[in-house]
Coordinates of N, CA and C in Angstrom, one line a residue:
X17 N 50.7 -28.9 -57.3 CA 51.3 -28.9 -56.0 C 50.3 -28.9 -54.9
X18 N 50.4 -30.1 -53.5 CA 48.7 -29.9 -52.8 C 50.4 -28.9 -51.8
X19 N 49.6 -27.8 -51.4 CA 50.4 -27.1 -50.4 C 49.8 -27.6 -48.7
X20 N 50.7 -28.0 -48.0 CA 50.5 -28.4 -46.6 C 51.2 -27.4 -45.6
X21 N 50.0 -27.4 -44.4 CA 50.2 -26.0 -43.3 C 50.5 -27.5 -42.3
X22 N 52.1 -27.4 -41.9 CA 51.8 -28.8 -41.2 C 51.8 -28.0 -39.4
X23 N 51.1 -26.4 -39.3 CA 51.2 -25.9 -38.2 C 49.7 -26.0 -37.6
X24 N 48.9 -26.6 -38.7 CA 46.9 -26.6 -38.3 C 46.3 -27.5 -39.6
X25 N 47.1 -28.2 -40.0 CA 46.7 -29.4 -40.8 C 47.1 -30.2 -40.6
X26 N 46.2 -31.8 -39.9 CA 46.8 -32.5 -39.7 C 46.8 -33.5 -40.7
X27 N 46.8 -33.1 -41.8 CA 46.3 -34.5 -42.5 C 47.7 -34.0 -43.9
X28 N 48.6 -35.0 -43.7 CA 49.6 -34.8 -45.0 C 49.7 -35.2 -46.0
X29 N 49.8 -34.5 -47.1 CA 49.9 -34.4 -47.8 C 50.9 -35.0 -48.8
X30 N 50.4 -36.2 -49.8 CA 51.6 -36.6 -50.5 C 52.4 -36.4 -51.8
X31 N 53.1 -37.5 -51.8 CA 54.1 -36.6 -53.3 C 55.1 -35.7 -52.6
X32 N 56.0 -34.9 -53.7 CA 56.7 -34.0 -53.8 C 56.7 -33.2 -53.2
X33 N 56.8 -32.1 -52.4 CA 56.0 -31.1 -51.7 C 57.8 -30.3 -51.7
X34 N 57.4 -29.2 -52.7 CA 58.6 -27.9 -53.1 C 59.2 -27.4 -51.9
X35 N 60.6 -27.5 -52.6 CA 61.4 -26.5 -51.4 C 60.6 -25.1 -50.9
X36 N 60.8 -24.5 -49.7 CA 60.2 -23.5 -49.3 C 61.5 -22.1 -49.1
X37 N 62.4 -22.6 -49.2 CA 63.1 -21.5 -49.4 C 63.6 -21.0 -50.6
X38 N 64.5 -19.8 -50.4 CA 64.9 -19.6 -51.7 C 65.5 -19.8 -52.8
X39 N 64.6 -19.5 -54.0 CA 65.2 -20.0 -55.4 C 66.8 -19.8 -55.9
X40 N 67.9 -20.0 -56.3 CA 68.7 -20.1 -56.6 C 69.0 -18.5 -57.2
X41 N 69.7 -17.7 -56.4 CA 69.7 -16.2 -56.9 C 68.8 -15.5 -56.6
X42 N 68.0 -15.6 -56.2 CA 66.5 -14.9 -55.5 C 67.0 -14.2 -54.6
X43 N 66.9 -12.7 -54.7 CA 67.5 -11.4 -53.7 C 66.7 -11.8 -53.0
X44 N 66.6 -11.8 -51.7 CA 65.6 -11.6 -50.7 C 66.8 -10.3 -49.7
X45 N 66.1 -9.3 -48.8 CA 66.8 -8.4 -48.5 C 66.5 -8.2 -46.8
X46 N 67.2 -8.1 -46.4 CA 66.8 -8.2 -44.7 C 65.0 -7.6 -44.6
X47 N 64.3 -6.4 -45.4 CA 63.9 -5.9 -45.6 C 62.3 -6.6 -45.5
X48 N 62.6 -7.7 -46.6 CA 61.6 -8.6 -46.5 C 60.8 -9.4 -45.7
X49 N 59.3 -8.7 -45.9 CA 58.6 -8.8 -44.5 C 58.5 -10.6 -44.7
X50 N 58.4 -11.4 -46.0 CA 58.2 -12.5 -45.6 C 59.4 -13.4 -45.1
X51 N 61.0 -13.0 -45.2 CA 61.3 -12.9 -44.5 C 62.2 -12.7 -43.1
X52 N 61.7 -11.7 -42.9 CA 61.8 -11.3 -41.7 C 60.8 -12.0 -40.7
X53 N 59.6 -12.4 -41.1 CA 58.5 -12.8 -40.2 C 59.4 -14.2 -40.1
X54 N 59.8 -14.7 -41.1 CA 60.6 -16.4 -41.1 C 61.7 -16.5 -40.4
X55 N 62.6 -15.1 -40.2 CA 63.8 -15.4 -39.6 C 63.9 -15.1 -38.0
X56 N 62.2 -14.0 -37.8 CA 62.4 -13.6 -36.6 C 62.6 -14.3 -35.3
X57 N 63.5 -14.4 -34.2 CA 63.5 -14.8 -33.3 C 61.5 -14.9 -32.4
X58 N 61.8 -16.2 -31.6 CA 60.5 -16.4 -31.3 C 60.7 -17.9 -30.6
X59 N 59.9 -17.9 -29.9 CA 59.4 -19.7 -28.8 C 58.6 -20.2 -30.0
X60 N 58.1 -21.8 -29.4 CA 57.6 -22.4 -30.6 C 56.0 -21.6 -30.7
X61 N 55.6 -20.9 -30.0 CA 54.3 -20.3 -30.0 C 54.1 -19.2 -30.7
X62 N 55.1 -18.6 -31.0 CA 55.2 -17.4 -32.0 C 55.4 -17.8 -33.4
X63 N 56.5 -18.8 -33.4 CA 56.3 -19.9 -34.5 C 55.5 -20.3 -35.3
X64 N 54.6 -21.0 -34.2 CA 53.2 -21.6 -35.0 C 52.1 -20.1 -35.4
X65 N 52.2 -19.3 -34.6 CA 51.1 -17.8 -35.0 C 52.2 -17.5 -36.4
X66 N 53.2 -17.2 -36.3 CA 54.0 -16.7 -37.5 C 53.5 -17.5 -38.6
X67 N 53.6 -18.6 -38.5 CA 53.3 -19.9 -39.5 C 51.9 -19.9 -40.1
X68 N 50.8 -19.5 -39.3 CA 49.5 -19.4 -39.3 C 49.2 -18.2 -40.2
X69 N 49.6 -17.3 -39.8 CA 49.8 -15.8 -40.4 C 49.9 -16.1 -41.9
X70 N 51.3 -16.5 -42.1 CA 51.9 -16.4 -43.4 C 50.9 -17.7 -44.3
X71 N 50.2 -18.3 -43.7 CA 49.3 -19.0 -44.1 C 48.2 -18.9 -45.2
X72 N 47.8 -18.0 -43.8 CA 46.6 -17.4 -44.2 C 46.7 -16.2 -45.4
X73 N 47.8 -15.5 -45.3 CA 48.4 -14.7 -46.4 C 48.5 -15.6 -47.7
X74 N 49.0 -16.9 -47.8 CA 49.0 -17.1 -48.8 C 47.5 -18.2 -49.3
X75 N 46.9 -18.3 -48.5 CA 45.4 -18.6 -49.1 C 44.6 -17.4 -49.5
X76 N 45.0 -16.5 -48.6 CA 44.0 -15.0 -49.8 C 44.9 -14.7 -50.5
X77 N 46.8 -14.7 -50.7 CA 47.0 -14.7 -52.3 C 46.5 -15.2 -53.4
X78 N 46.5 -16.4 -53.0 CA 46.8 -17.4 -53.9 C 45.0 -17.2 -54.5
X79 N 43.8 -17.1 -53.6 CA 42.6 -16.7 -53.8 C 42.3 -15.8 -54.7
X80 N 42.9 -14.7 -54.3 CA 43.3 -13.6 -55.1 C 43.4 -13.3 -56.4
X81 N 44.7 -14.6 -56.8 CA 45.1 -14.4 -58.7 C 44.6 -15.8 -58.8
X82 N 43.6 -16.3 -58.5 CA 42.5 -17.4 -59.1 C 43.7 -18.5 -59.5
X83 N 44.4 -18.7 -57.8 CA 45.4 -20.2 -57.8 C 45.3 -20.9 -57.1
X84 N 43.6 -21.1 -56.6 CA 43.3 -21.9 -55.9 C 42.1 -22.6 -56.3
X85 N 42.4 -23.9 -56.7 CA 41.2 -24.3 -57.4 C 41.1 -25.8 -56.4
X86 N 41.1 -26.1 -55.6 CA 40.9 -27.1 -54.6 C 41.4 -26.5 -53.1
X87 N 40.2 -26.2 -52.7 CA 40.1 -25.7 -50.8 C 39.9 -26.7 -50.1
X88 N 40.8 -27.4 -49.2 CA 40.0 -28.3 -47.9 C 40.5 -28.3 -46.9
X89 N 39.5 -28.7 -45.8 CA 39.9 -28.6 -44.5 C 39.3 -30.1 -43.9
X90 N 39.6 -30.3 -42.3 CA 38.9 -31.5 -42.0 C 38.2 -31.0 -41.2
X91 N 37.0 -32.0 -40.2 CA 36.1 -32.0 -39.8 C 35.5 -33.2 -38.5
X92 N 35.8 -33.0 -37.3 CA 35.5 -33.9 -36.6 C 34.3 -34.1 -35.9
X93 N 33.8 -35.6 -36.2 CA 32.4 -36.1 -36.1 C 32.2 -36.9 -35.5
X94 N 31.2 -37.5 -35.1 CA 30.4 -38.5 -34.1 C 31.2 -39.7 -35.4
X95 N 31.4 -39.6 -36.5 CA 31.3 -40.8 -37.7 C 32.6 -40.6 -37.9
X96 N 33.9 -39.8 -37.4 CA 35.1 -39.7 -37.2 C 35.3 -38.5 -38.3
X97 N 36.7 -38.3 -38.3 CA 36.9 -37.3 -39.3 C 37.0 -37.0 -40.3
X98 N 36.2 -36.5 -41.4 CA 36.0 -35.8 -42.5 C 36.9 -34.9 -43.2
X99 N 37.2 -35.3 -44.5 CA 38.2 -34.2 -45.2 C 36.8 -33.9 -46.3
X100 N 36.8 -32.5 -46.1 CA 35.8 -31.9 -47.3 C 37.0 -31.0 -47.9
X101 N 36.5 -31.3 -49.3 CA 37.1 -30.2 -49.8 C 36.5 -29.5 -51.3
X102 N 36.6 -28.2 -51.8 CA 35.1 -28.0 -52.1 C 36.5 -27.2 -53.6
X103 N 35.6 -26.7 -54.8 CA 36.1 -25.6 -56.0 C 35.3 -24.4 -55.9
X104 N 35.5 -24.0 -57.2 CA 34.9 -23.0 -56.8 C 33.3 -23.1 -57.4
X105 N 32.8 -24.3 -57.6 CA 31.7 -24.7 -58.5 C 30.9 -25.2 -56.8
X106 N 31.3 -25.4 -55.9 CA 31.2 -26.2 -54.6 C 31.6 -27.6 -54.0
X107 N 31.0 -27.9 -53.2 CA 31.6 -29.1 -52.1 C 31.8 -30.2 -53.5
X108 N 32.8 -30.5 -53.5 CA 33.4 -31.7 -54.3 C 33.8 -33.1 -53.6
X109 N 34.2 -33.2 -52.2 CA 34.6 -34.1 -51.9 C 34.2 -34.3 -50.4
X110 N 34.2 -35.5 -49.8 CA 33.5 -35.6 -48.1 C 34.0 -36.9 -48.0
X111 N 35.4 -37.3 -47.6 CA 35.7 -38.2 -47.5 C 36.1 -38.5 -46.2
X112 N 35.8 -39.9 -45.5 CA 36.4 -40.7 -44.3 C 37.6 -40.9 -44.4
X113 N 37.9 -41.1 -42.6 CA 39.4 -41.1 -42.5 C 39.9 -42.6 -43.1
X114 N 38.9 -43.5 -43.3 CA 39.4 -45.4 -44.1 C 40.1 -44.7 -45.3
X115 N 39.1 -43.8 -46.0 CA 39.8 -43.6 -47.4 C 41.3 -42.9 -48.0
X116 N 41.8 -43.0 -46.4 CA 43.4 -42.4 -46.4 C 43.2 -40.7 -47.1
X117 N 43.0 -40.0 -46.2 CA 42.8 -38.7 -46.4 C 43.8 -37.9 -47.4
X118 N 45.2 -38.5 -47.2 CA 46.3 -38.3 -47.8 C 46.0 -38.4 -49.4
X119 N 45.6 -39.8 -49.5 CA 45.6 -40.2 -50.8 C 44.1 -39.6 -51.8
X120 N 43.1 -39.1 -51.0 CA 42.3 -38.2 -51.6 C 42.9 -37.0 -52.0
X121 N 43.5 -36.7 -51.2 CA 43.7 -35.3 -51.6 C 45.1 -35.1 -52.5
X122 N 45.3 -36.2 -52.7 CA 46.5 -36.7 -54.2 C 45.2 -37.0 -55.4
X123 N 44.3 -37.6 -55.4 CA 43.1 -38.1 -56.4 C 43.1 -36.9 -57.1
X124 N 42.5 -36.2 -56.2 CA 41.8 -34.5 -56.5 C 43.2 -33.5 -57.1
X125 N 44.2 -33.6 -56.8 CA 45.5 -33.3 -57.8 C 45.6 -33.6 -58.8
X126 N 45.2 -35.0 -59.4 CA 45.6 -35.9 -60.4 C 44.2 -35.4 -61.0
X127 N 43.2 -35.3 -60.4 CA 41.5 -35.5 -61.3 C 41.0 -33.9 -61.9
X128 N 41.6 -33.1 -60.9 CA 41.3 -31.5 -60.9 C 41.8 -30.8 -61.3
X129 N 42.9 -30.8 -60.2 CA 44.0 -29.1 -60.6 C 44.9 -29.3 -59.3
X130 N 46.3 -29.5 -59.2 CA 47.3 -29.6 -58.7 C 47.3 -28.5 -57.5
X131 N 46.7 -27.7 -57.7 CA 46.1 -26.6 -56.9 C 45.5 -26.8 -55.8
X132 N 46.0 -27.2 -54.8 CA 45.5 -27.9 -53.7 C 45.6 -27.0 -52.3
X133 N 45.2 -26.1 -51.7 CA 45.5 -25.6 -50.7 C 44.5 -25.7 -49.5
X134 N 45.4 -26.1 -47.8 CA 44.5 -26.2 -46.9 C 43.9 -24.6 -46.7
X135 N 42.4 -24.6 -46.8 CA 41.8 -23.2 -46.8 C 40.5 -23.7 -45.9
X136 N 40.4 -23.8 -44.8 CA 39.2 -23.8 -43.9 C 38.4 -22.9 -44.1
X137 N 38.5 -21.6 -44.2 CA 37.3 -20.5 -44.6 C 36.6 -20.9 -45.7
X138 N 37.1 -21.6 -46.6 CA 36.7 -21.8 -47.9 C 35.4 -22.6 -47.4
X139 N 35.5 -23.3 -46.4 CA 34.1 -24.8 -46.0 C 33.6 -24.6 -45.1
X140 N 33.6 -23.2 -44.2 CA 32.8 -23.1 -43.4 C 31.4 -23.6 -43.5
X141 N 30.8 -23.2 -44.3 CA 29.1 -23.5 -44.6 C 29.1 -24.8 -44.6
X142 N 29.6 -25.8 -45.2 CA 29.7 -27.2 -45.3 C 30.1 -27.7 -44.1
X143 N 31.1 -27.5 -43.1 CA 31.1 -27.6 -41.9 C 30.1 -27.6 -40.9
X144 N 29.7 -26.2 -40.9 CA 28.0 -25.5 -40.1 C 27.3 -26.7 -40.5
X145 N 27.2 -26.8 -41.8 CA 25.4 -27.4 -42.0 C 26.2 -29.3 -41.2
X146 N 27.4 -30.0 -41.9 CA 27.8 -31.0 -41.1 C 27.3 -31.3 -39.7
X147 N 28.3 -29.9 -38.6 CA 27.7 -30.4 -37.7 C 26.3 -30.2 -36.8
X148 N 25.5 -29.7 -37.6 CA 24.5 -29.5 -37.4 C 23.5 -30.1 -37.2
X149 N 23.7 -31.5 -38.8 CA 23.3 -32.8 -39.1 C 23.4 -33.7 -38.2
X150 N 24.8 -33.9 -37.5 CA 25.1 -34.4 -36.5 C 24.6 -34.0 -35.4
X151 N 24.5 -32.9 -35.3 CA 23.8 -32.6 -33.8 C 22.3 -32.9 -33.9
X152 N 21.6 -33.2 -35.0 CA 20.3 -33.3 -35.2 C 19.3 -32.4 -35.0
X153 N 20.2 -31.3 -36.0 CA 19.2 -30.0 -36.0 C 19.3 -29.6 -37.6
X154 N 19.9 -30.9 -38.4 CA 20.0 -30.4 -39.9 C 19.5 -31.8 -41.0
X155 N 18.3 -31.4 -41.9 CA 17.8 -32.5 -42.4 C 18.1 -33.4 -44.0
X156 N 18.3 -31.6 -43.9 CA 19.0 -31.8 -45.9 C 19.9 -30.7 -45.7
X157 N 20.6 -30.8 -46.8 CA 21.9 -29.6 -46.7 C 21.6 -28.9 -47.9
X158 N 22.2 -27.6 -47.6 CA 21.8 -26.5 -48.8 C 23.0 -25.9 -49.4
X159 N 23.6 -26.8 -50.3 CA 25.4 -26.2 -50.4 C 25.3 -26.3 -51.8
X160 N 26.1 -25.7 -52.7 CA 26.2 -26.4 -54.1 C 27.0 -27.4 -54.0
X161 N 27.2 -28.2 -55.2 CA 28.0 -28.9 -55.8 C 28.2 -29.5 -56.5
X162 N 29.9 -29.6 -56.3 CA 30.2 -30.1 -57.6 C 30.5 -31.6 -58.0
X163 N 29.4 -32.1 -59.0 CA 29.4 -33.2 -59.5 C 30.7 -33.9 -60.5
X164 N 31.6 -33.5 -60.8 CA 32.6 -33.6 -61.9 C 33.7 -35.4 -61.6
X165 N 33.1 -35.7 -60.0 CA 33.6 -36.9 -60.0 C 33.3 -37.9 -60.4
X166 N 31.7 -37.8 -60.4 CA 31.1 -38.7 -61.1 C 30.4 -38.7 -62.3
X167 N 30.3 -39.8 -63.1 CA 30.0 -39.8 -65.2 C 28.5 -40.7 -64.9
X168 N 28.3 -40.4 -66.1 CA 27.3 -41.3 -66.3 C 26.1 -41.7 -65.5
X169 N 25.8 -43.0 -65.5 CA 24.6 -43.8 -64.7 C 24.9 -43.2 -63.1
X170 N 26.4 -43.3 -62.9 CA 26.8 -43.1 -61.4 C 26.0 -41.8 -61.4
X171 N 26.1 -40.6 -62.1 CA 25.6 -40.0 -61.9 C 24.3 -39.1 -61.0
X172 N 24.1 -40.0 -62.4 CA 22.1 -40.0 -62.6 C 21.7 -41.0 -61.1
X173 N 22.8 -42.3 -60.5 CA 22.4 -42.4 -59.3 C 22.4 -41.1 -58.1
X174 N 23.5 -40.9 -58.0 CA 24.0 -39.5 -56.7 C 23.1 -38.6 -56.9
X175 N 22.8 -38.0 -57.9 CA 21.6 -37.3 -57.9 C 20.1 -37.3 -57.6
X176 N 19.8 -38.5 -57.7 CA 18.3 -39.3 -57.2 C 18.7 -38.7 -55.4
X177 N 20.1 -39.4 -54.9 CA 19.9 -40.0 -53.3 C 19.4 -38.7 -52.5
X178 N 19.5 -37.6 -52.6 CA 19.3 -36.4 -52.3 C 17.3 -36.3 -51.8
X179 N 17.3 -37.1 -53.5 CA 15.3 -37.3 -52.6 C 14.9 -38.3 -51.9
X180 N 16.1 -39.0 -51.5 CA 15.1 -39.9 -50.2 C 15.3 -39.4 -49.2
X181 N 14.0 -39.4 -48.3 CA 13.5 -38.5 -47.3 C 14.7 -39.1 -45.8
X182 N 15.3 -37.9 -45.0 CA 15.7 -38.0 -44.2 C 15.0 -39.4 -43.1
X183 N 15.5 -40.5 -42.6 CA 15.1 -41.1 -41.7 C 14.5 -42.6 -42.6
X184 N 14.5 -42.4 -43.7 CA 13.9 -43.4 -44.6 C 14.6 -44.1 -45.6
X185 N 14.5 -45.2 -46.1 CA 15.4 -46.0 -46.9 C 14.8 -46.2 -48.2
X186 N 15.7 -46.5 -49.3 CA 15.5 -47.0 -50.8 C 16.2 -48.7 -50.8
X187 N 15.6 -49.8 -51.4 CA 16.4 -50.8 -51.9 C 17.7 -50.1 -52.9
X188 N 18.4 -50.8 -53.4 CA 19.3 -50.8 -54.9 C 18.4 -50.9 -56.0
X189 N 17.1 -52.0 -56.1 CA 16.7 -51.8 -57.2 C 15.7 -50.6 -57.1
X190 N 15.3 -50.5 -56.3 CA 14.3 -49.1 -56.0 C 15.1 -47.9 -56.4
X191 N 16.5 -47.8 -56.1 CA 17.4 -46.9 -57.1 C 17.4 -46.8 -58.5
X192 N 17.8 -47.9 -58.8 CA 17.5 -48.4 -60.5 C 17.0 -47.5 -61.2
X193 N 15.9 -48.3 -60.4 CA 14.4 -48.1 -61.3 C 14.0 -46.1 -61.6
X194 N 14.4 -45.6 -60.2 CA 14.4 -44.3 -60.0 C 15.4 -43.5 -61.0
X195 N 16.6 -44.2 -61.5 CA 17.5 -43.7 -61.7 C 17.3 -44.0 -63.2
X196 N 16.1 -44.9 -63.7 CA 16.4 -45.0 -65.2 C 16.6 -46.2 -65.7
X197 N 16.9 -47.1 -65.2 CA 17.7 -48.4 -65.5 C 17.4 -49.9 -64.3
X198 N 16.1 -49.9 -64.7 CA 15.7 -50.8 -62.9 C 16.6 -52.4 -62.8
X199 N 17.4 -52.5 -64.2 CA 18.2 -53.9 -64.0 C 19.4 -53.9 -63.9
X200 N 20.1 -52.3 -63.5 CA 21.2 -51.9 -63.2 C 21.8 -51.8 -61.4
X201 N 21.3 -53.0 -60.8 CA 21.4 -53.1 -59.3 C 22.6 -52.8 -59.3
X202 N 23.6 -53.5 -60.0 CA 24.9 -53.7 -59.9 C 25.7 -52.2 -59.6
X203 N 25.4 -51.9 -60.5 CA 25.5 -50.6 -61.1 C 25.5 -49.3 -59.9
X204 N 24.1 -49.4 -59.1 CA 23.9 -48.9 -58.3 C 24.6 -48.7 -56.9
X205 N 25.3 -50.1 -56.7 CA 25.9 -50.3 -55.6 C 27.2 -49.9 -56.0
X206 N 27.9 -49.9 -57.6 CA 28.7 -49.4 -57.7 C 29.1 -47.8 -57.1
X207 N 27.8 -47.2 -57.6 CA 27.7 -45.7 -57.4 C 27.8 -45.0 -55.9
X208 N 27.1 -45.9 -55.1 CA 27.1 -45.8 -54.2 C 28.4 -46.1 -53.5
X209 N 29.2 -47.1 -53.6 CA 30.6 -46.8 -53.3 C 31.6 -46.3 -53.8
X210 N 31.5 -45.7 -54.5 CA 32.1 -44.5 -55.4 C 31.7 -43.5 -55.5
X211 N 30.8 -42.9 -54.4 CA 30.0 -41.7 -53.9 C 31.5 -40.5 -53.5
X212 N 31.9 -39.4 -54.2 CA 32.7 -38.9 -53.7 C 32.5 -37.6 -52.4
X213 N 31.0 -37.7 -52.4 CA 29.9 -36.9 -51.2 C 29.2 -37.6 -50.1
X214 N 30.1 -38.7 -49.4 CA 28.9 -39.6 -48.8 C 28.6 -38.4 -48.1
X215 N 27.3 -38.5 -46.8 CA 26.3 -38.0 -45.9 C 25.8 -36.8 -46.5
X216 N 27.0 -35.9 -47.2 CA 25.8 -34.6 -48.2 C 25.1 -35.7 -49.2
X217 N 25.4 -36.3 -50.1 CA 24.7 -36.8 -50.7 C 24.3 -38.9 -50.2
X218 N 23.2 -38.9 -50.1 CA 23.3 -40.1 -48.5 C 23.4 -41.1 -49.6
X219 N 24.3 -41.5 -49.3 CA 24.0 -43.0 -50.1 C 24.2 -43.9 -49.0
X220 N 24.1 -43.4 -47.7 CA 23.9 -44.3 -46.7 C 22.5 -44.8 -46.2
X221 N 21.4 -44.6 -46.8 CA 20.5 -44.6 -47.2 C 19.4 -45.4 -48.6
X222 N 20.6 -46.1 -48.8 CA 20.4 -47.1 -49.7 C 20.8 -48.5 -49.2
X223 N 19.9 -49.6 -49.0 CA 20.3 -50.7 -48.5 C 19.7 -51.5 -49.1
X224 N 19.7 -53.3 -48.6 CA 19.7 -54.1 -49.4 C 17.8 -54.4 -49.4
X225 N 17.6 -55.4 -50.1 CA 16.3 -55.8 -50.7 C 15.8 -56.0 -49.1
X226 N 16.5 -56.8 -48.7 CA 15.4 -57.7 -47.6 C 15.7 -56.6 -46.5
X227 N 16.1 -55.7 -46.4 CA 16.5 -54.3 -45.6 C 17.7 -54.7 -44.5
X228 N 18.3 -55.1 -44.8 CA 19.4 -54.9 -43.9 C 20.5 -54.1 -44.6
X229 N 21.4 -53.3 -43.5 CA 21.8 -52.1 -43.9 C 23.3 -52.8 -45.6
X230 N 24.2 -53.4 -44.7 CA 24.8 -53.7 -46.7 C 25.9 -52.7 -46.0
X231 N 26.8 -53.1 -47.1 CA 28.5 -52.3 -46.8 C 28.2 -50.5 -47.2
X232 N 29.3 -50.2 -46.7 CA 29.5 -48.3 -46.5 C 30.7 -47.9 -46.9
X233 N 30.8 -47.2 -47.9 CA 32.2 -46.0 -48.2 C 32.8 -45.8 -46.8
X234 N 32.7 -45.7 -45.8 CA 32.7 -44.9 -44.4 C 32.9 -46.4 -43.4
X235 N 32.6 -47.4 -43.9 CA 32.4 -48.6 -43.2 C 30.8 -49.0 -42.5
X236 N 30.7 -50.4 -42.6 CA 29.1 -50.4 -42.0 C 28.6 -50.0 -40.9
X237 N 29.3 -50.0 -39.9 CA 29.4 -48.8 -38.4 C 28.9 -47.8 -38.5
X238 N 29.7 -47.2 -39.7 CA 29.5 -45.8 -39.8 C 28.3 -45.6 -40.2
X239 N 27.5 -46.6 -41.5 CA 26.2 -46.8 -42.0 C 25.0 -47.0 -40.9
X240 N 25.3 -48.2 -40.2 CA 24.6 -48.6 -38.6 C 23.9 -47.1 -38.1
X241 N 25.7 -46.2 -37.8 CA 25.5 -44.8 -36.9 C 24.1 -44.2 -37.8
X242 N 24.8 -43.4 -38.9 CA 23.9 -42.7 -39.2 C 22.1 -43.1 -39.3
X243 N 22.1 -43.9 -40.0 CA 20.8 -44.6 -40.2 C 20.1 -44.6 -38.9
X244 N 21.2 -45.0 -37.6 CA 20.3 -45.2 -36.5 C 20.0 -43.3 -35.7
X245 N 20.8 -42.5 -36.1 CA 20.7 -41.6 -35.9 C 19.4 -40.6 -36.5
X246 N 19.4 -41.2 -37.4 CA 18.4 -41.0 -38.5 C 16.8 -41.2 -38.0
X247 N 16.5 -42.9 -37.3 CA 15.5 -43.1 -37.1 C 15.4 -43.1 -36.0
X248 N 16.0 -42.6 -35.3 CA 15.5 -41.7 -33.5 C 15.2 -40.2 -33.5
X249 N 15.3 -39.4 -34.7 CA 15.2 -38.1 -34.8 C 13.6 -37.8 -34.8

């Protein structure tokens, strides 16, 4: 189940999404603070704080008895908006708004654990170091994470892109070769657009032989931005 706060999330959530009232025979008793907080009289501004509240309550529940195994929040950037969303292993996902935010955060249902809750506290750090980057006071990021979306060669690519130096570029075969496999260009470009970390892990930073910059997970714009951001720093 991805759970959606549609009072400070704007990014919805698809599929199914469970009734929120009560189960069929379920006492609930005037008594009940959850509720009472739901039934209380209120303008739409008490509303949304009530909503927020009972939110936040149930992301440190659910925290709590270990039923939160997918945290994310979004993130707005010079490169547009970002859904990160992290386990408890770390940052797992940094996806653009092209990649239909909705439909990532269905992937990660299907790939991880159905356990999907909007939890912003959860990505502060990954946030911070973000806009940091962007503001051009952050060179590399210091976060864990979690590799589980990618197998194999892709791998062993995403893990290389981490050592090319801030402001500087790699060919595809210069990946290859680095990665183990120098006749696997193909391969490479695969990885790179199947990067489920673009900017923490740069594969925007990988371009073509004769150096021009080459398509982007994020769009080539978005590649143009960073890179040019990169070499004015």
């Amino acid at each position: 189940m991805i759970t959606h706060d549609p009072a400070t999330d704007p990014v919805p959530a698809s599929g199914p999404v469970p009734a929120t009232g009560p189960c069929p025979g379920a006492a609930l008793t005037p008594t009940d603070p959850l509720l009472a907080a739901l039934t209380a009289p209120g303008g739409a501004e008490d509303d949304a704080r009530t909503a927020a509240r009972l939110h936040a309550r149930l992301v440190a529940e659910a925290g709590g008895a270990g039923l939160l195994d997918v945290a994310y929040r979004t993130l707005d950037t010079p490169a547009g908006t970002l859904l990160l969303a992290a386990t408890e292993q770390g940052l797992v996902t940094v996806a653009y708004a092209v990649q239909d935010h909705a439909a990532v955060l269905q992937g990660l249902a299907d790939r991880i654990s159905p356990r999907v809750l909007h939890a912003p506290g959860r990505l502060d750090a990954a946030a911070r170091q973000l806009d940091e980057y962007f503001a051009g006071r952050r060179r590399t990021f210091e976060l864990p994470l979690d590799w589980r979306l990618s197998k194999g060669f892709r791998r062993e690519v995403l893990v290389h892109l981490p050592h090319i130096a801030y402001g500087s570029t790699e060919s595809y075969a210069q990946v290859a070769t680095a990665a183990g496999s120098p006749r696997a260009v193909r391969a490479v470009g695969t990885a790179c657009a199947t990067n489920p970390l673009p900017v923490v892990v740069p594969c925007h930073r990988v371009v073509r032989s004769d150096g021009t910059h080459g398509q982007y997970v994020g769009g080539a714009d978005v590649k143009d931005l960073l890179l040019g951001m990169e070499a004015a720093a």
